[in-house]
PDB file of C-alpha atoms (C1' of nucleotides) in Angstrom:
ATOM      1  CA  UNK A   1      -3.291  -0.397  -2.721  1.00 62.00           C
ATOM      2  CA  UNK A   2      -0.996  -3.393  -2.014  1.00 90.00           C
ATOM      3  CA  UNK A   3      -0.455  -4.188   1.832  1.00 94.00           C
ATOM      4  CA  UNK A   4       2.063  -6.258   3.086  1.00 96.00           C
ATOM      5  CA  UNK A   5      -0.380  -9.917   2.207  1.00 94.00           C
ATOM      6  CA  UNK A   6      -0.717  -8.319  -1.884  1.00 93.00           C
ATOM      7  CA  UNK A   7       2.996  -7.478  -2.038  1.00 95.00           C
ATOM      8  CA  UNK A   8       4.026 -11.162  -0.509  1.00 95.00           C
ATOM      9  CA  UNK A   9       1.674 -12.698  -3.372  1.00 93.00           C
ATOM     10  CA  UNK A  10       3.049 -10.850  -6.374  1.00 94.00           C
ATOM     11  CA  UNK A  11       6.380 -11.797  -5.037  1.00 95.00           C
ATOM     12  CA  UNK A  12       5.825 -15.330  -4.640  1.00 93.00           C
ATOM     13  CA  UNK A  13       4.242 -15.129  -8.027  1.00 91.00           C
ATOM     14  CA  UNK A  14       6.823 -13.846 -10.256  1.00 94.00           C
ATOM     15  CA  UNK A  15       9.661 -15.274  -8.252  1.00 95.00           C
ATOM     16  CA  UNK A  16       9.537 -18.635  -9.793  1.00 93.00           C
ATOM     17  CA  UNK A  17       9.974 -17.527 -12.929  1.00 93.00           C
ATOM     18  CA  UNK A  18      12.464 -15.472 -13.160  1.00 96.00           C
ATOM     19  CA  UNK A  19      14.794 -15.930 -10.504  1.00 97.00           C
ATOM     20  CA  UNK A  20      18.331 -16.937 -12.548  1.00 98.00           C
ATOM     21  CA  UNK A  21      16.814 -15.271 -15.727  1.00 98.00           C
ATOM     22  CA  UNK A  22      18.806 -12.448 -17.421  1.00 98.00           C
ATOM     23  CA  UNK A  23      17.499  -9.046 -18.642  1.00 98.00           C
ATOM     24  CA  UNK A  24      17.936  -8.073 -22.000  1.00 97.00           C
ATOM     25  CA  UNK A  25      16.374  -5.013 -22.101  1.00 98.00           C
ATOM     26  CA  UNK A  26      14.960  -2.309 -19.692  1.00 98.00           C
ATOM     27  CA  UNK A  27      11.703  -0.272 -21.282  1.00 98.00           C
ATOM     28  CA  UNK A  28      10.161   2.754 -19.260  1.00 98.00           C
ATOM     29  CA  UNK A  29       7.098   4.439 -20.979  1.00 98.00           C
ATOM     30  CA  UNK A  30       6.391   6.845 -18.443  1.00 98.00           C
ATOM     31  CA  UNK A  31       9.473   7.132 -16.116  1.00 98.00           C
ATOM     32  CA  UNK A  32       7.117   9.894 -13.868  1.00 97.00           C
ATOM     33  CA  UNK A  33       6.418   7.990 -10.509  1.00 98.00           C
ATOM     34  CA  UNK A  34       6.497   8.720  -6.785  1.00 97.00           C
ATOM     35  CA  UNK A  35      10.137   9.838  -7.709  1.00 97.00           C
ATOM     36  CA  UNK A  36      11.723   9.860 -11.698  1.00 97.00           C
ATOM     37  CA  UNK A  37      12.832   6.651 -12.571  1.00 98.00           C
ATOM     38  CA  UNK A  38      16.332   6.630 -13.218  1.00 98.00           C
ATOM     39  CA  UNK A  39      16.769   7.292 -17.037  1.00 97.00           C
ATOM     40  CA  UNK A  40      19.333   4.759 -17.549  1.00 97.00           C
ATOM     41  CA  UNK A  41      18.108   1.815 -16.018  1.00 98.00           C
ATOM     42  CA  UNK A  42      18.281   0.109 -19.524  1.00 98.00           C
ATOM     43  CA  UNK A  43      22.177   0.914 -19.265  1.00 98.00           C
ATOM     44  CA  UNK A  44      21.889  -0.579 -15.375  1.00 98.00           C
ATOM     45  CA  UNK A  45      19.982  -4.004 -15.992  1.00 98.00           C
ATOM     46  CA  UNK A  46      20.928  -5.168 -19.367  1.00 98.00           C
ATOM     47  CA  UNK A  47      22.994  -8.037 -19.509  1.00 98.00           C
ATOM     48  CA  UNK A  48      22.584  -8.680 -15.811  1.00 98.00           C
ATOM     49  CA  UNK A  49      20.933 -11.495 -14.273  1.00 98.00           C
ATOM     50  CA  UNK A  50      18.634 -11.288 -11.812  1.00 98.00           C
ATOM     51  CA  UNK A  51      19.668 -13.217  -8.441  1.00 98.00           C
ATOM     52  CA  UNK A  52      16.474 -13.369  -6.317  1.00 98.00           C
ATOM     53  CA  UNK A  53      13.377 -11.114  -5.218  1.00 98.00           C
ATOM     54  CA  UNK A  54      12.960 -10.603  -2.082  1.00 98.00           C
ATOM     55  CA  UNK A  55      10.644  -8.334   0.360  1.00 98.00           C
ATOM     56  CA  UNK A  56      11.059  -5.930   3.194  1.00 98.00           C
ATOM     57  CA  UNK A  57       8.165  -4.222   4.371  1.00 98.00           C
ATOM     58  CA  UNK A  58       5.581  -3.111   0.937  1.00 97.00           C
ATOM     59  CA  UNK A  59       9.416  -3.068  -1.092  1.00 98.00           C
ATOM     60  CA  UNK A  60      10.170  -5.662  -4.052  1.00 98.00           C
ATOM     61  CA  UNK A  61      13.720  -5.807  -3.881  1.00 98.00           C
ATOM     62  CA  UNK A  62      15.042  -7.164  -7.283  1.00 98.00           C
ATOM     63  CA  UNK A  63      18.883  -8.072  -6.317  1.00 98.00           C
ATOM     64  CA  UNK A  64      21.609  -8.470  -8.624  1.00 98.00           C
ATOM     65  CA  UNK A  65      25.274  -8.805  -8.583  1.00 98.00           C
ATOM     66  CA  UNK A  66      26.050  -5.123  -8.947  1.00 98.00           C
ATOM     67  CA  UNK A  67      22.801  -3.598  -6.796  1.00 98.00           C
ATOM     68  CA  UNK A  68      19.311  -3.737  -6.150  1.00 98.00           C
ATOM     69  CA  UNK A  69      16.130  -2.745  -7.618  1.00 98.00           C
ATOM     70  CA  UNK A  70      13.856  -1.128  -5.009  1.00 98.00           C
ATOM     71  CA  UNK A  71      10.085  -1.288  -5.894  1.00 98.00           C
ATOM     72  CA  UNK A  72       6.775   0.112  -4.274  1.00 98.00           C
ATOM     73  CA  UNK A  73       3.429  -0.319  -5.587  1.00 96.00           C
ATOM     74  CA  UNK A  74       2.103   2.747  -4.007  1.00 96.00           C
ATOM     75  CA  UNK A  75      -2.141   2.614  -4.119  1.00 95.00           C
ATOM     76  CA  UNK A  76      -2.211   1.374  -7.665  1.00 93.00           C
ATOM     77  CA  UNK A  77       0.467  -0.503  -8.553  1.00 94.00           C
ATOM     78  CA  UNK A  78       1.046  -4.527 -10.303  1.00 93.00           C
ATOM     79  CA  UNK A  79       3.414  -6.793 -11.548  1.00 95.00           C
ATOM     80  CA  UNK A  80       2.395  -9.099 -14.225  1.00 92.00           C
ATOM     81  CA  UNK A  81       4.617 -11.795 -15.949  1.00 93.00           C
ATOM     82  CA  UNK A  82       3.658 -11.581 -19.592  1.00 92.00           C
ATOM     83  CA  UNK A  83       4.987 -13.358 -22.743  1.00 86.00           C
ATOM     84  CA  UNK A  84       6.746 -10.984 -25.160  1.00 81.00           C
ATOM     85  CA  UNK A  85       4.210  -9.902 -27.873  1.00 86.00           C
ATOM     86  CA  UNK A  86       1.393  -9.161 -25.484  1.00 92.00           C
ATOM     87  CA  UNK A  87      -0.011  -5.779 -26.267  1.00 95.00           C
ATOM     88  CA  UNK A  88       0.653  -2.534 -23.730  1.00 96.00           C
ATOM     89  CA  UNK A  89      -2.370  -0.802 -22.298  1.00 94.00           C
ATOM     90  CA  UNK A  90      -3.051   2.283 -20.773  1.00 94.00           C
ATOM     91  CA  UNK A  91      -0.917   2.755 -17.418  1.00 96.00           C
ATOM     92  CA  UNK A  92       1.702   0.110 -18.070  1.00 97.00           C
ATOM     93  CA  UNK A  93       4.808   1.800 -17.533  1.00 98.00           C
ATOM     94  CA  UNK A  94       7.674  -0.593 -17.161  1.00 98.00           C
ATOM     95  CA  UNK A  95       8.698  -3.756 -18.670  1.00 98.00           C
ATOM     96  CA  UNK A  96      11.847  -5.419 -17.924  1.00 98.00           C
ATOM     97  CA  UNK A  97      12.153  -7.988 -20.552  1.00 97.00           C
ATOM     98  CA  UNK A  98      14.063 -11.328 -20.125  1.00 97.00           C
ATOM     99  CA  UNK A  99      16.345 -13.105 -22.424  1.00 96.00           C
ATOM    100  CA  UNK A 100      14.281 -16.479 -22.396  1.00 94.00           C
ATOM    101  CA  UNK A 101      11.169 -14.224 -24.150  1.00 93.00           C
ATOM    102  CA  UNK A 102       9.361 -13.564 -20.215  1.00 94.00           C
ATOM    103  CA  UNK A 103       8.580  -9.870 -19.522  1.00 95.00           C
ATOM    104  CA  UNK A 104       7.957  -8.225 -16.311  1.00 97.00           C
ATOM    105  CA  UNK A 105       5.289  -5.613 -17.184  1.00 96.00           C
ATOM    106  CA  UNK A 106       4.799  -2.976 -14.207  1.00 97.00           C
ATOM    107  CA  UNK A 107       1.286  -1.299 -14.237  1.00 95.00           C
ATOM    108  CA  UNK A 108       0.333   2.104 -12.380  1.00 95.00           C
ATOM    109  CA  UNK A 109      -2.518   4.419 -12.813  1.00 95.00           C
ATOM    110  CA  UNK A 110      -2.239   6.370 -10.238  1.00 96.00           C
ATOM    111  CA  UNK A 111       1.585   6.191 -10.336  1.00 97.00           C
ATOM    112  CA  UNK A 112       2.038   6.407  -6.618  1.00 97.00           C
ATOM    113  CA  UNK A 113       4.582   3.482  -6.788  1.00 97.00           C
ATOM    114  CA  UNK A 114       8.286   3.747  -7.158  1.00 98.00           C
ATOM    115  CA  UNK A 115      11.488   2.181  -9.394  1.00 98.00           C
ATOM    116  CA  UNK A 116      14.511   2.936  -7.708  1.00 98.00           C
ATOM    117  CA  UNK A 117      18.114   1.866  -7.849  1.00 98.00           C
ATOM    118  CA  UNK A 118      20.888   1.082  -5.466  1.00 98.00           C
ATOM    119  CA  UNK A 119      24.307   0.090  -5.087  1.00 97.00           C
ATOM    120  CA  UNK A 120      24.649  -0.156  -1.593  1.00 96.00           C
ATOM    121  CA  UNK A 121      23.153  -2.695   0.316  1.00 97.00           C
ATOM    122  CA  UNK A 122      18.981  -1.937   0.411  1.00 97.00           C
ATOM    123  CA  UNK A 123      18.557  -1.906   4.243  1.00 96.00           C
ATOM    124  CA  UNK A 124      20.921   1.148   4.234  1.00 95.00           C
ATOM    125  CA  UNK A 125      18.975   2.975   1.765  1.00 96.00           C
ATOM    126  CA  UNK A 126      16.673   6.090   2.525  1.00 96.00           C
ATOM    127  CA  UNK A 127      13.518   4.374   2.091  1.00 96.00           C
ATOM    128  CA  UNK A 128      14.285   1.536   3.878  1.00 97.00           C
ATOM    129  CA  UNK A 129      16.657   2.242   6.908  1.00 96.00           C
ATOM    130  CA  UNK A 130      14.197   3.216   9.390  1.00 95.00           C
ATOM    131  CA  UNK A 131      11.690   0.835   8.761  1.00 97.00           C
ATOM    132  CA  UNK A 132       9.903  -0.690  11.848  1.00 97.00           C
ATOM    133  CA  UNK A 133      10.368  -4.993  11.849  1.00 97.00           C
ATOM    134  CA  UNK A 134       8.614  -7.059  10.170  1.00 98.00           C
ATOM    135  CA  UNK A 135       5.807  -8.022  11.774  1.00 98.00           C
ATOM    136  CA  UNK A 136       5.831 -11.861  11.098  1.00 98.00           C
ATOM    137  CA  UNK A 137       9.429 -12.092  12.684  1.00 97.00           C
ATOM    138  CA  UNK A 138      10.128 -12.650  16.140  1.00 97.00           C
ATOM    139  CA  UNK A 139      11.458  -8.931  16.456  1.00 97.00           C
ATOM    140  CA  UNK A 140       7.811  -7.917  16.343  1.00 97.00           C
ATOM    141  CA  UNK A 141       6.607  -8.909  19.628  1.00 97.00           C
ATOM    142  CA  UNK A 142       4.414  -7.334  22.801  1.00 97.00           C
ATOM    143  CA  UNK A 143       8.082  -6.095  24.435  1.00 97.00           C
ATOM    144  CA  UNK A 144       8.591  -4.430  21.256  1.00 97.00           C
ATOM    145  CA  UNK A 145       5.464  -2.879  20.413  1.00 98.00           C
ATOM    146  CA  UNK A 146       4.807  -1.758  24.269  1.00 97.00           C
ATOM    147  CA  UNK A 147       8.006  -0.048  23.714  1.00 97.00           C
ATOM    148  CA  UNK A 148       6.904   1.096  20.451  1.00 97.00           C
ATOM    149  CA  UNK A 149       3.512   2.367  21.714  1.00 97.00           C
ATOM    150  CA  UNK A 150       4.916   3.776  25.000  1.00 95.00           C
ATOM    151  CA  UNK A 151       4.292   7.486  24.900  1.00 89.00           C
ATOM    152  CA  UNK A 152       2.421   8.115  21.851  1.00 96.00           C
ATOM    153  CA  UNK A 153      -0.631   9.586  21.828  1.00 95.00           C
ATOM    154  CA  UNK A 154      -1.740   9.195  18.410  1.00 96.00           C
ATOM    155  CA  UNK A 155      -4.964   7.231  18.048  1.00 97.00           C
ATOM    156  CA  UNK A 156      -4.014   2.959  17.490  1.00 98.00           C
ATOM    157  CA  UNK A 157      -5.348   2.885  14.670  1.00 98.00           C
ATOM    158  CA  UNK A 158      -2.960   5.301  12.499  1.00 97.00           C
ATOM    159  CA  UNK A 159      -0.393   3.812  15.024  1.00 98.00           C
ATOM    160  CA  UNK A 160      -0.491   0.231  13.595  1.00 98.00           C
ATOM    161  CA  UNK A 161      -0.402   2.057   9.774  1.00 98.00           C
ATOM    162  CA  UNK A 162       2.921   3.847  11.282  1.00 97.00           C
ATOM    163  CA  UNK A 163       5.589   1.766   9.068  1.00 97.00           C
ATOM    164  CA  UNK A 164       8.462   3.405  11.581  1.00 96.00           C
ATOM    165  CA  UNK A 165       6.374   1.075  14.322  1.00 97.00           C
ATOM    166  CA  UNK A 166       5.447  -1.918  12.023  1.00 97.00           C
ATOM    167  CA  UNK A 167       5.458  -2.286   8.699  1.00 97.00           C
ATOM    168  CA  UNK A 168       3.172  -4.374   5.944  1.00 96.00           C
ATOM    169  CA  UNK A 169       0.409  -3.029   7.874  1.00 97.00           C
ATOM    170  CA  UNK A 170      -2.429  -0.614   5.967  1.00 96.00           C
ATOM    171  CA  UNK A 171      -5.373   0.681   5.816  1.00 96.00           C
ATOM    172  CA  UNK A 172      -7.767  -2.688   5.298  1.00 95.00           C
ATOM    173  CA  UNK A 173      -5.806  -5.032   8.019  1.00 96.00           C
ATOM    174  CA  UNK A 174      -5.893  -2.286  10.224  1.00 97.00           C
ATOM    175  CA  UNK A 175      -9.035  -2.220  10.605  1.00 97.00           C
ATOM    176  CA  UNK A 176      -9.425  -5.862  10.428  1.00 97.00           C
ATOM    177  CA  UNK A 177      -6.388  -6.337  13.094  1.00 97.00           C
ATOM    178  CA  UNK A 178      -8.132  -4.170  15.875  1.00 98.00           C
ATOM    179  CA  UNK A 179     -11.494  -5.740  14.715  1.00 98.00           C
ATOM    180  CA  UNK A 180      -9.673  -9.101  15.679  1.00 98.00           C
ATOM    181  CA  UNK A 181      -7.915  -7.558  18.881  1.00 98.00           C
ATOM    182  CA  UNK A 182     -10.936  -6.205  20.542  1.00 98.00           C
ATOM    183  CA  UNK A 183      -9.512  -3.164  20.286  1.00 98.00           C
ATOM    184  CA  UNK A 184     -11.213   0.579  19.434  1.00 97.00           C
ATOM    185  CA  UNK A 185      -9.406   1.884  16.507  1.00 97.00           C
ATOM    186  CA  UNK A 186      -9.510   5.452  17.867  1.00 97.00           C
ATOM    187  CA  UNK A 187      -7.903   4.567  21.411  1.00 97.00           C
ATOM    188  CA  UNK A 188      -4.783   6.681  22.195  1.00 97.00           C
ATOM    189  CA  UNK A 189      -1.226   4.379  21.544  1.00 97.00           C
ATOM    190  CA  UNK A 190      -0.265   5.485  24.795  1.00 97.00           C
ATOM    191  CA  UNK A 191      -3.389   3.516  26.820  1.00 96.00           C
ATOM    192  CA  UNK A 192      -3.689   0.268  25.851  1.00 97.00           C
ATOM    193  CA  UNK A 193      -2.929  -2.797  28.460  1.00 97.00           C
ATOM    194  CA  UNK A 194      -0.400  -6.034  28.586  1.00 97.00           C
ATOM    195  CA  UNK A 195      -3.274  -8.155  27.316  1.00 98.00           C
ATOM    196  CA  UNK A 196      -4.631  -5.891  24.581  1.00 98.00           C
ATOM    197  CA  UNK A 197      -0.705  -5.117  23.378  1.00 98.00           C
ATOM    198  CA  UNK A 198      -0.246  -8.821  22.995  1.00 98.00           C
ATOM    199  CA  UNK A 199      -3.906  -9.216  21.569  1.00 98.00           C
ATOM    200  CA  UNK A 200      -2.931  -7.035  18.748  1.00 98.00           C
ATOM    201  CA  UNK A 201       0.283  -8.603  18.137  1.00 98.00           C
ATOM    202  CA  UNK A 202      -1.075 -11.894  17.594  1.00 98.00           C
ATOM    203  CA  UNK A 203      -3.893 -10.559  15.793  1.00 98.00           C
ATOM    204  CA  UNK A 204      -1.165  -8.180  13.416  1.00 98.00           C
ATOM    205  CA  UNK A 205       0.225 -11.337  12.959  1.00 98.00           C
ATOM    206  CA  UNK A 206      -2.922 -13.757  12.010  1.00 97.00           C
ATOM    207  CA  UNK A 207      -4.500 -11.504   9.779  1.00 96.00           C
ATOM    208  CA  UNK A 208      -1.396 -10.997   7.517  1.00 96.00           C
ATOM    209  CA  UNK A 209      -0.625 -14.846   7.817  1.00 96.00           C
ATOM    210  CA  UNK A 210      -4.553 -15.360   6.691  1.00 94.00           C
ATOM    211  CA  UNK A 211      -4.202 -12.957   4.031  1.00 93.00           C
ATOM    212  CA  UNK A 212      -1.307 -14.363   2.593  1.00 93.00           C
ATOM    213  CA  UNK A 213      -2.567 -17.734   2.548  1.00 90.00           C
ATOM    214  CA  UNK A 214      -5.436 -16.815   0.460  1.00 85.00           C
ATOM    215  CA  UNK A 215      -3.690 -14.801  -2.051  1.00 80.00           C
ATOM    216  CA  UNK A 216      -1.490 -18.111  -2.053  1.00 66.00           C
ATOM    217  CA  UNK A 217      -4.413 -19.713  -2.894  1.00 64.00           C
ATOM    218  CA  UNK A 218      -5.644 -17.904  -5.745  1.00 59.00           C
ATOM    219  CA  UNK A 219      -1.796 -17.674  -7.005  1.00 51.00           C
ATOM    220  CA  UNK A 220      -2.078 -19.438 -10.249  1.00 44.00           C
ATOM    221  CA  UNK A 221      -1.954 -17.593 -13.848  1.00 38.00           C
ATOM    222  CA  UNK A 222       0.979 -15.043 -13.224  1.00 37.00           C
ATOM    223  CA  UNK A 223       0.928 -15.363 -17.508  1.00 34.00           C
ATOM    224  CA  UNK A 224      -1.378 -13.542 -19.649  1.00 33.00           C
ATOM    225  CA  UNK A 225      -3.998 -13.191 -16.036  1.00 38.00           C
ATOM    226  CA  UNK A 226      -6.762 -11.033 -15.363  1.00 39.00           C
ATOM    227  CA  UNK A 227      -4.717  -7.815 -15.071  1.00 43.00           C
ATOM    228  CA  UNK A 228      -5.030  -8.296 -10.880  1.00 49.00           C
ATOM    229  CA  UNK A 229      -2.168 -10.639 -10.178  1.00 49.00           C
ATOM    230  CA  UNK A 230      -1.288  -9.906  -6.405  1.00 55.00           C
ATOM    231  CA  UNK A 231      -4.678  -9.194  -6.019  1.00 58.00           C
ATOM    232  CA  UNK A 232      -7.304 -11.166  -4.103  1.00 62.00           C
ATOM    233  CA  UNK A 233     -10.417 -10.707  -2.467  1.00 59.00           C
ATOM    234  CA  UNK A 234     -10.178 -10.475   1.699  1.00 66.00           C
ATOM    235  CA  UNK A 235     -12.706 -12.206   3.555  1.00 81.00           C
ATOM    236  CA  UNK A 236     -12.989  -9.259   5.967  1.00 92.00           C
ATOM    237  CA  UNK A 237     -14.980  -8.683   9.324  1.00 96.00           C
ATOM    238  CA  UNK A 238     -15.387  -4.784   9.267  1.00 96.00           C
ATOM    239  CA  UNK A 239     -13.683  -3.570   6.173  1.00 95.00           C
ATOM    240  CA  UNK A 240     -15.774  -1.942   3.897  1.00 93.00           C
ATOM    241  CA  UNK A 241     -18.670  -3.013   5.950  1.00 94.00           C
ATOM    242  CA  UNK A 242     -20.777   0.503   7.303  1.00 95.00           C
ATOM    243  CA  UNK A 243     -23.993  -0.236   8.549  1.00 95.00           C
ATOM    244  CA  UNK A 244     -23.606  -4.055   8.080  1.00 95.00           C
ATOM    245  CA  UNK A 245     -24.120  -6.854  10.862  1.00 96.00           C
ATOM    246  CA  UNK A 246     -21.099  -7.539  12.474  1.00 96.00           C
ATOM    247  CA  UNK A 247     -20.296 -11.133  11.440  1.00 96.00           C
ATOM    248  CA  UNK A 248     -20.011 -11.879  15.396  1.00 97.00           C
ATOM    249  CA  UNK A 249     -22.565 -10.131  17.274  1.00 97.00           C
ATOM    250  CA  UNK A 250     -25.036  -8.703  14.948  1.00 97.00           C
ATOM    251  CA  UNK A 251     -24.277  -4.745  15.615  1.00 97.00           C
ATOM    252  CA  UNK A 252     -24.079  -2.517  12.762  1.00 96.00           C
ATOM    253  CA  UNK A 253     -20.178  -1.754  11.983  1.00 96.00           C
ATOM    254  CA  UNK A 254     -19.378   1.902  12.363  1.00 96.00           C
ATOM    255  CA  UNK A 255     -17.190   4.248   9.922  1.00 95.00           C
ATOM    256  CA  UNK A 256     -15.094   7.089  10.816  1.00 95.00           C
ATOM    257  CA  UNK A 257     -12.430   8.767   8.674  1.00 95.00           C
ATOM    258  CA  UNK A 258      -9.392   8.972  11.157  1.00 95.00           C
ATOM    259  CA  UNK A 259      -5.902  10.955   8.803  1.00 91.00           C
ATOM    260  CA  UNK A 260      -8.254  11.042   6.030  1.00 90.00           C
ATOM    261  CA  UNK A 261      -8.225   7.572   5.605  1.00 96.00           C
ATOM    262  CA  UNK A 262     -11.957   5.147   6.645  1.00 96.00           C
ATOM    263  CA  UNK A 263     -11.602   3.006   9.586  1.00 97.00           C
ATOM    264  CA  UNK A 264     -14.335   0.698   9.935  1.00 97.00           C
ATOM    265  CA  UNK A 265     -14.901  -1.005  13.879  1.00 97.00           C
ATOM    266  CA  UNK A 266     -17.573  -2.923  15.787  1.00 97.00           C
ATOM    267  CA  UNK A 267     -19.153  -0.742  18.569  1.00 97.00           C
ATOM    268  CA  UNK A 268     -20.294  -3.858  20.747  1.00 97.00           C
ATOM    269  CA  UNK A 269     -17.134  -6.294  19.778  1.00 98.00           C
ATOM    270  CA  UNK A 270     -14.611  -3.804  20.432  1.00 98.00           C
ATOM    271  CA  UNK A 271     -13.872  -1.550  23.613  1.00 97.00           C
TER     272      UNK A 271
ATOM    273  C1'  DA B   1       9.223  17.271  17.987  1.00 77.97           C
ATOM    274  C1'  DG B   2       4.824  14.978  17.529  1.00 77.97           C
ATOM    275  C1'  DG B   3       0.882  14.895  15.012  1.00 77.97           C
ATOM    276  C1'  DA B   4      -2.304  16.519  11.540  1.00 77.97           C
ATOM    277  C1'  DA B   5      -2.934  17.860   6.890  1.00 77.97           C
ATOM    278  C1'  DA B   6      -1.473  18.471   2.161  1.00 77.97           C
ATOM    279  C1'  DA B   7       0.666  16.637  -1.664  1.00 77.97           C
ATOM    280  C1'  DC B   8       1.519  13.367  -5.385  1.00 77.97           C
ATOM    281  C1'  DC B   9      -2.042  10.944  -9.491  1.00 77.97           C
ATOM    282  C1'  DT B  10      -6.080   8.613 -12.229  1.00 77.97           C
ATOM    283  C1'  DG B  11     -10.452   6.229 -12.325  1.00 77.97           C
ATOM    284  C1'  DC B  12     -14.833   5.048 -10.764  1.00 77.97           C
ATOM    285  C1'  DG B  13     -19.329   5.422  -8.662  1.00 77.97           C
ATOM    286  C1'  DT B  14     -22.976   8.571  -7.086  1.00 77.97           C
ATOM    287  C1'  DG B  15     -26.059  12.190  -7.232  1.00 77.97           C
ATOM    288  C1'  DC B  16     -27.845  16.294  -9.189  1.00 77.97           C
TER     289       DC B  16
ATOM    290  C1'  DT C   1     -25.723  12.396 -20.765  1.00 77.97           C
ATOM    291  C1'  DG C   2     -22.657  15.503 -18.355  1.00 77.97           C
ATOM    292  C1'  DC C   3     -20.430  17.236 -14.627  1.00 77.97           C
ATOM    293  C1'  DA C   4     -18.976  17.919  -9.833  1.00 77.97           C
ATOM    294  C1'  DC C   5     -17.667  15.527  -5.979  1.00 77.97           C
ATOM    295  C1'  DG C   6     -15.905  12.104  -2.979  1.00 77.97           C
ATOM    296  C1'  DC C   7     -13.473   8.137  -2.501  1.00 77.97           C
ATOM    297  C1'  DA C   8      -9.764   4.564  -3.473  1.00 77.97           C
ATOM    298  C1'  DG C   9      -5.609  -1.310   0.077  1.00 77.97           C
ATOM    299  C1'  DG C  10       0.536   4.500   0.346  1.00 77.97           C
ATOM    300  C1'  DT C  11       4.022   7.403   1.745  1.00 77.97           C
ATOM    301  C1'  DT C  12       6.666  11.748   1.849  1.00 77.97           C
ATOM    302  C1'  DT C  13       6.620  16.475   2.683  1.00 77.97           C
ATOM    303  C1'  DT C  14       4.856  20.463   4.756  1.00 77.97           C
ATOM    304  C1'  DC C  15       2.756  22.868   8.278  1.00 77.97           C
ATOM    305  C1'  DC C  16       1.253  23.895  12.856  1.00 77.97           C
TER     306       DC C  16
END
DNA sequence: AGGAAAACCTGCGTGC
DNA sequence: TGCACGCAGGTTTTCC
């Protein structure tokens, strides 16, 4: 579920507090994920404190002295802060539960998401060594993504999902970033101009900024919330939208299913 | 080798 | 009410 905006939130919102915090003790319900967690992460953690959180791509990477903790929400997954006693519900997997009574709960129905551990330093690691920049860095710019683009004949759409050609980006922004662009999401890579390449760039860029800013804004009760921290609602222009009047001309948004996923686009706003 | 499809899961809404 | 079906904000693996 989480895209690039969600992941940024939950970060920022568990961060705070417990950045310098130690872990006392590791718990893992149901260790069956994208891939096993590792059955002695208990042995890992305890006793260690945890140095900072940051993000690369849709990864939480938990860092301490001695490794890092690589996490994915998949489709599914959240992060919750939670005082100690507060009851575990279906789907709530993982708790990593700090010395000064805070606990990390990690919840996952569909259980898509991932807990993985490294020693070595997390760029080098499988899942994270050929990841495409990030797109609100400078690396991410039109020289880059014409190079990116050059050759590939795969519709822009699934393109723009690609994380080996930028990452953070899925299936609601992408939708929302072509929307923004002018840009027909089933347009081969391969064909699109100077202007529109820099079009989407900028727009890549604005929508994520946008979307963080409003999960910022509904950041608030990290303890004991609603069960959707991370979450917010997007104010979108096509997303989810079939059949209804395009926010800027009027025309009836279109739906196709490109790779099995929906794309939603504006037939008279985008060419 | 690029690109499409299948695979991994559970829950929810819809329609019969 | 019950059941089948399709769909869900991701990514790897498999198959052509």
């Amino acid at each position: 579920m989480p895209e690039l905006p969600e992941v940024e939130t939950t970060r920022r919102g568990i961060a705070g507090r417990l950045t310098g915090a130690a872990i006392c003790e590791v718990i893992v319900r149901n260790p069956k994920l994208r891939w096993p967690v590792p059955g002695n992460l208990d042995e890992i953690l305890a006793g260690q404190t945890l140095q900072a959180i940051e993000r690369r791509a849709k990864y939480l990477l938990f860092r301490f002295k001695h490794g890092t903790l690589i996490v994915h929400l998949g489709m599914s997954g959240s992060l919750r802060v939670l005082s100690t006693d507060t009851p575990v519900e279906k789907h709530e997997h993982i708790d990593l539960v700090f010395s000064n009574g805070q606990r990390l709960r990690y919840r996952d129905p569909r259980r898509f998401g991932a807990f993985q551990w490294t020693v070595e330093p997390p760029e080098k690691h499988p899942l994270l060594c050929k990841l495409a920049p990030e797109p609100l860095s400078g690396e991410f710019n039109t020289d880059y993504l014409a190079k990116a683009l050059a050759g590939k004949k795969i519709a822009i759409k699934p393109a723009i999902m690609d994380q080996h050609l930028v990452v953070g980006v899925g299936n609601i922004y992408a939708s929302e970033a072509l929307f923004r662009a002018g840009i027909v999401p089933q347009r081969p890579a391969n064909r699109l101009s100077a202007e529109e390449i820099l079009r989407l760039v900028d727009a890549i860029r604005a929508v994520l900024k946008e979307a963080i800013a409003a999960g910022g804004s509904t950041l608030r009760d990290y303890v004991d919330s609603d069960g959707n921290a991370g979450y917010f609602t997007v104010n979108s222009y096509v997303y989810g939208l079939a059949g209804k009047p395009c926010r800027v001309c009027g025309s009836p948004i279109q739906t196709l299913r490109q790779g099995q996923r929906a794309t939603f686009w504006c037939p008279h706003c985008q060419h």
